[in-house]
PDB file of C-alpha atoms in Angstrom:
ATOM      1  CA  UNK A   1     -19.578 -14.901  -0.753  1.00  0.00           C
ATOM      2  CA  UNK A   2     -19.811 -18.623   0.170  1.00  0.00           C
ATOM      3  CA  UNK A   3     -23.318 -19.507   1.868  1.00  0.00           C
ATOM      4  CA  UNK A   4     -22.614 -21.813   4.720  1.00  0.00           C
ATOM      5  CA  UNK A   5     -24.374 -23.693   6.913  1.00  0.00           C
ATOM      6  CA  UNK A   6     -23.068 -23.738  11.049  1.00  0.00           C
ATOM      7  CA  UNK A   7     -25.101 -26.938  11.520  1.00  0.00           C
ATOM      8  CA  UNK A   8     -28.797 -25.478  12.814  1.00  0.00           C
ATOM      9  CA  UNK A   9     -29.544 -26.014   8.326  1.00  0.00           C
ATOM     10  CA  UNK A  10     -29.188 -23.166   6.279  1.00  0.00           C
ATOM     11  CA  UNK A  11     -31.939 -21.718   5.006  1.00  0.00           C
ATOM     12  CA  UNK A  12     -31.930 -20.020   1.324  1.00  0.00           C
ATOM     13  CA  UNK A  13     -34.458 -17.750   1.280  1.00  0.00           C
ATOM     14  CA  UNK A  14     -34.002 -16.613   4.613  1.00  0.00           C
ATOM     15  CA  UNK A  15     -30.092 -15.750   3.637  1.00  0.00           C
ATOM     16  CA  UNK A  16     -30.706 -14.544   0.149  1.00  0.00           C
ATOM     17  CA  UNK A  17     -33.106 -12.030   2.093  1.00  0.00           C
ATOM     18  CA  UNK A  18     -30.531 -10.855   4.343  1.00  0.00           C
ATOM     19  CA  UNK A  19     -27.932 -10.715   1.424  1.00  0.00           C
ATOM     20  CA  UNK A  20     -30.768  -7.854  -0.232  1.00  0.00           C
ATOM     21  CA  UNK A  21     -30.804  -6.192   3.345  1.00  0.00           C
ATOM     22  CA  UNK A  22     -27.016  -6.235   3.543  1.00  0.00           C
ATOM     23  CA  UNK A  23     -27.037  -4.459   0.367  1.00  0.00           C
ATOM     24  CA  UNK A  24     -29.375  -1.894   0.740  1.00  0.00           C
ATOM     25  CA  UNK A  25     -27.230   1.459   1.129  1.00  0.00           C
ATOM     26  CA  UNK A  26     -26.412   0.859  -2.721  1.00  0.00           C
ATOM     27  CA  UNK A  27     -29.113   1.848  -3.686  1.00  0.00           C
ATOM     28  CA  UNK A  28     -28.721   4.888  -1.652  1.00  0.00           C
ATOM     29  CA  UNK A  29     -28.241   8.371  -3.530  1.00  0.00           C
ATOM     30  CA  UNK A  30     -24.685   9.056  -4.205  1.00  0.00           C
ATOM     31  CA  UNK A  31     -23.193   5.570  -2.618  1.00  0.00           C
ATOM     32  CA  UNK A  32     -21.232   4.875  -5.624  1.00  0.00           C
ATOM     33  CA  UNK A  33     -19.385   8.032  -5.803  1.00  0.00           C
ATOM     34  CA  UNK A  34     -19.037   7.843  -1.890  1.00  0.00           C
ATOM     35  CA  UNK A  35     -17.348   3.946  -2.908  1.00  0.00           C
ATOM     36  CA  UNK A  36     -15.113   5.457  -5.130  1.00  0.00           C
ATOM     37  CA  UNK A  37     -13.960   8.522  -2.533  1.00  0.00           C
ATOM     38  CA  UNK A  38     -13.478   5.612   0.228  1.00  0.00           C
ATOM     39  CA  UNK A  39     -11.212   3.621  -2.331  1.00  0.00           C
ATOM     40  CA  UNK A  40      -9.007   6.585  -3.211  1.00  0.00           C
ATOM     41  CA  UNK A  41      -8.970   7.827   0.342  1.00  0.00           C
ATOM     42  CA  UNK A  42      -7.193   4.422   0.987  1.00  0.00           C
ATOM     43  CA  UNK A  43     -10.102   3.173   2.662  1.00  0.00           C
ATOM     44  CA  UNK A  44     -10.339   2.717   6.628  1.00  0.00           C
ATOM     45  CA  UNK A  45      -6.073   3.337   6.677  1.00  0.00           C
ATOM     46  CA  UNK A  46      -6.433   6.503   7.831  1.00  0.00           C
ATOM     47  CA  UNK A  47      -8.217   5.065  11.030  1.00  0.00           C
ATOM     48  CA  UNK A  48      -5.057   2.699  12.114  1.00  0.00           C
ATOM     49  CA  UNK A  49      -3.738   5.600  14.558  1.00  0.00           C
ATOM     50  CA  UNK A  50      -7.100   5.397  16.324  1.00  0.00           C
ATOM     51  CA  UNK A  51      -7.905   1.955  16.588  1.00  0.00           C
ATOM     52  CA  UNK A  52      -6.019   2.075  19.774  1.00  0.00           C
ATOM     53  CA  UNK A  53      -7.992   4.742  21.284  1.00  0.00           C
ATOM     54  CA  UNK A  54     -10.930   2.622  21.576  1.00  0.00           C
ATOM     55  CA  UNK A  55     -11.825   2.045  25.375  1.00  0.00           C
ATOM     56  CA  UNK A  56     -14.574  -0.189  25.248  1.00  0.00           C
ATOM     57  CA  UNK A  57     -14.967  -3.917  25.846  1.00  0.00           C
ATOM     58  CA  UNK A  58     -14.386  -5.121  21.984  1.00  0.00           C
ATOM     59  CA  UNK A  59     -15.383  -7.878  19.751  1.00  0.00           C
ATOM     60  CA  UNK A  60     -13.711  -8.598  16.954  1.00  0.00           C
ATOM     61  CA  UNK A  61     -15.448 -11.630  14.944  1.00  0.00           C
ATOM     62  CA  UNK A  62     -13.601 -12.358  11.558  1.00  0.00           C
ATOM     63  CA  UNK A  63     -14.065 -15.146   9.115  1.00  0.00           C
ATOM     64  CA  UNK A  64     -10.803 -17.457   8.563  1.00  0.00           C
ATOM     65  CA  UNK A  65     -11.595 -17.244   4.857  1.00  0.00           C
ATOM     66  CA  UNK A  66     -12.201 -13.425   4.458  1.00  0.00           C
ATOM     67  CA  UNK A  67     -11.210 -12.790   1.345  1.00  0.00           C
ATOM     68  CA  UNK A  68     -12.042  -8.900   1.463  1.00  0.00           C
ATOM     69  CA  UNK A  69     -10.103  -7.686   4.405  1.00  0.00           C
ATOM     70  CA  UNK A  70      -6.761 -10.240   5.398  1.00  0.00           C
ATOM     71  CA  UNK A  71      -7.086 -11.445   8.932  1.00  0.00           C
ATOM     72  CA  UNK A  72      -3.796  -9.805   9.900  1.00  0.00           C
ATOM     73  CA  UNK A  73      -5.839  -6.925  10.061  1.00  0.00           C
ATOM     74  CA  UNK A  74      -8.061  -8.540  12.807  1.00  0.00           C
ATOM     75  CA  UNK A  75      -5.096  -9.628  14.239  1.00  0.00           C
ATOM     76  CA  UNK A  76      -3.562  -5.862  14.407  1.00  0.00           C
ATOM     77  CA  UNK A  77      -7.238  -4.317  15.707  1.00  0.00           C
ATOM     78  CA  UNK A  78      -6.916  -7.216  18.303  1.00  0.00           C
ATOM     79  CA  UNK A  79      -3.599  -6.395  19.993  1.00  0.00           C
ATOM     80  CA  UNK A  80      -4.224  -2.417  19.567  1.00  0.00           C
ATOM     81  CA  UNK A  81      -7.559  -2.665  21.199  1.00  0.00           C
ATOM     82  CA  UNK A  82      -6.849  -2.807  24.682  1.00  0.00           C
ATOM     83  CA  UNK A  83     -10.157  -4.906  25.927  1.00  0.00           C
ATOM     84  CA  UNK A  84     -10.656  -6.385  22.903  1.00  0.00           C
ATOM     85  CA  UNK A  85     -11.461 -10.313  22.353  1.00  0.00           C
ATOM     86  CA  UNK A  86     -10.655 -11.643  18.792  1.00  0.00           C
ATOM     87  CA  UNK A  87     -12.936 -15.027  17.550  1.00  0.00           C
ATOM     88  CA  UNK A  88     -11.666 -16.549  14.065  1.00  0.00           C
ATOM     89  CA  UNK A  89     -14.915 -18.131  12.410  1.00  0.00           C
ATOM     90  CA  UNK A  90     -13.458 -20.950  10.729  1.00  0.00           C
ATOM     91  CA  UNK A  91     -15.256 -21.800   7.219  1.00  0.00           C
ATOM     92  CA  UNK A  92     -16.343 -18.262   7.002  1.00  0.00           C
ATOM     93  CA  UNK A  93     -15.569 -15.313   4.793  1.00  0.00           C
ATOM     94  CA  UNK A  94     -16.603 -11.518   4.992  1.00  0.00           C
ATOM     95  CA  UNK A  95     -19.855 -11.628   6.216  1.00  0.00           C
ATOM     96  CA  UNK A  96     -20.479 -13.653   9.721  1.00  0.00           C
ATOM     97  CA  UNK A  97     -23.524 -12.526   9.973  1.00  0.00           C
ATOM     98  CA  UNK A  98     -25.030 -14.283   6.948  1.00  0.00           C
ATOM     99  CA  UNK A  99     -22.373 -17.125   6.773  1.00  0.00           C
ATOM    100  CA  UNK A 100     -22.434 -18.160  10.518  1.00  0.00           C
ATOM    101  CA  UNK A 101     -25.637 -16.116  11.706  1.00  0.00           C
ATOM    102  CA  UNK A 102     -26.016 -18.734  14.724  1.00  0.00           C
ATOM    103  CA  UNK A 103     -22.350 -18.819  15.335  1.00  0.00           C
ATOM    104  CA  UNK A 104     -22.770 -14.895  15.401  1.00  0.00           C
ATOM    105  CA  UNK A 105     -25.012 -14.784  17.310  1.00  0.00           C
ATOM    106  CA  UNK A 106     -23.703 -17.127  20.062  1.00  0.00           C
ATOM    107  CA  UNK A 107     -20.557 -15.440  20.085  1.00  0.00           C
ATOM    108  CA  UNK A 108     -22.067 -11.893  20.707  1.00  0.00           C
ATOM    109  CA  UNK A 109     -24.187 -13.491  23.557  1.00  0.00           C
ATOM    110  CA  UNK A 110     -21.290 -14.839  25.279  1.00  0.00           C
ATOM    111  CA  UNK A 111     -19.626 -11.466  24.871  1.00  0.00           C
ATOM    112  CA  UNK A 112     -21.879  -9.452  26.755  1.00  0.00           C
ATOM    113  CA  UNK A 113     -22.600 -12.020  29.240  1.00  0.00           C
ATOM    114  CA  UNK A 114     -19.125 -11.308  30.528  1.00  0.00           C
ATOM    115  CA  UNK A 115     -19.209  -7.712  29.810  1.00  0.00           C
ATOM    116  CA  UNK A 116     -21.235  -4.618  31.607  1.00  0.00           C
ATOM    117  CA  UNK A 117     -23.816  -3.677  29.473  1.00  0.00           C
TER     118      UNK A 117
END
């Protein structure tokens, strides 16, 4: 995971800290055998027949440089999800949230300000 900064300054401490939070259920009981069922289950495959059954407003935030899950797949959620917007976080990989939290966080605010919550 590439640390970057979204041009508020990037703080190392304050990301390292929410790298250990994002990482917390592996240290859970059992999460490494749970991994392992996931992988061999094919992972979230099994779900692509019901991505289209979602029926609420949808935000799909995916980093341009995800190198865990191929943005065609956020491209596929995006046109199966009826109400669904799709934003591409350039310079970002897997994790928005710790790569981009400002961008994030902007992006969810100007989600909701158009939606019904």
């Amino acid at each position: 995971m590439r640390l970057v900064s979204d041009g508020v300054g990037c703080n190392q401490a304050l990301i390292l800290s929410a790298i250990g939070c994002a990482m917390l259920h592996q240290e859970m009981p059992l999460w490494y055998d749970a991994m392992i069922s996931y992988v061999k289950s094919g992972g979230y495959s099994d779900l692509a027949n019901s991505i289209a059954q979602v029926d609420k407003p949808t935000l799909i935030l995916w980093g341009e440089a995800d190198d865990m899950l191929p943005l065609e797949d956020a491209e596929k959620f995006h046109q199966d999800i009826a109400n669904s917007r799709l934003i591409k976080l350039k310079n970002c990989g897997h994790a928005p949230q710790i790569e981009q939290p400002y961008m994030t966080y902007k992006q969810i605010l100007e989600f909701r300000k158009h939606q019904n919550f």
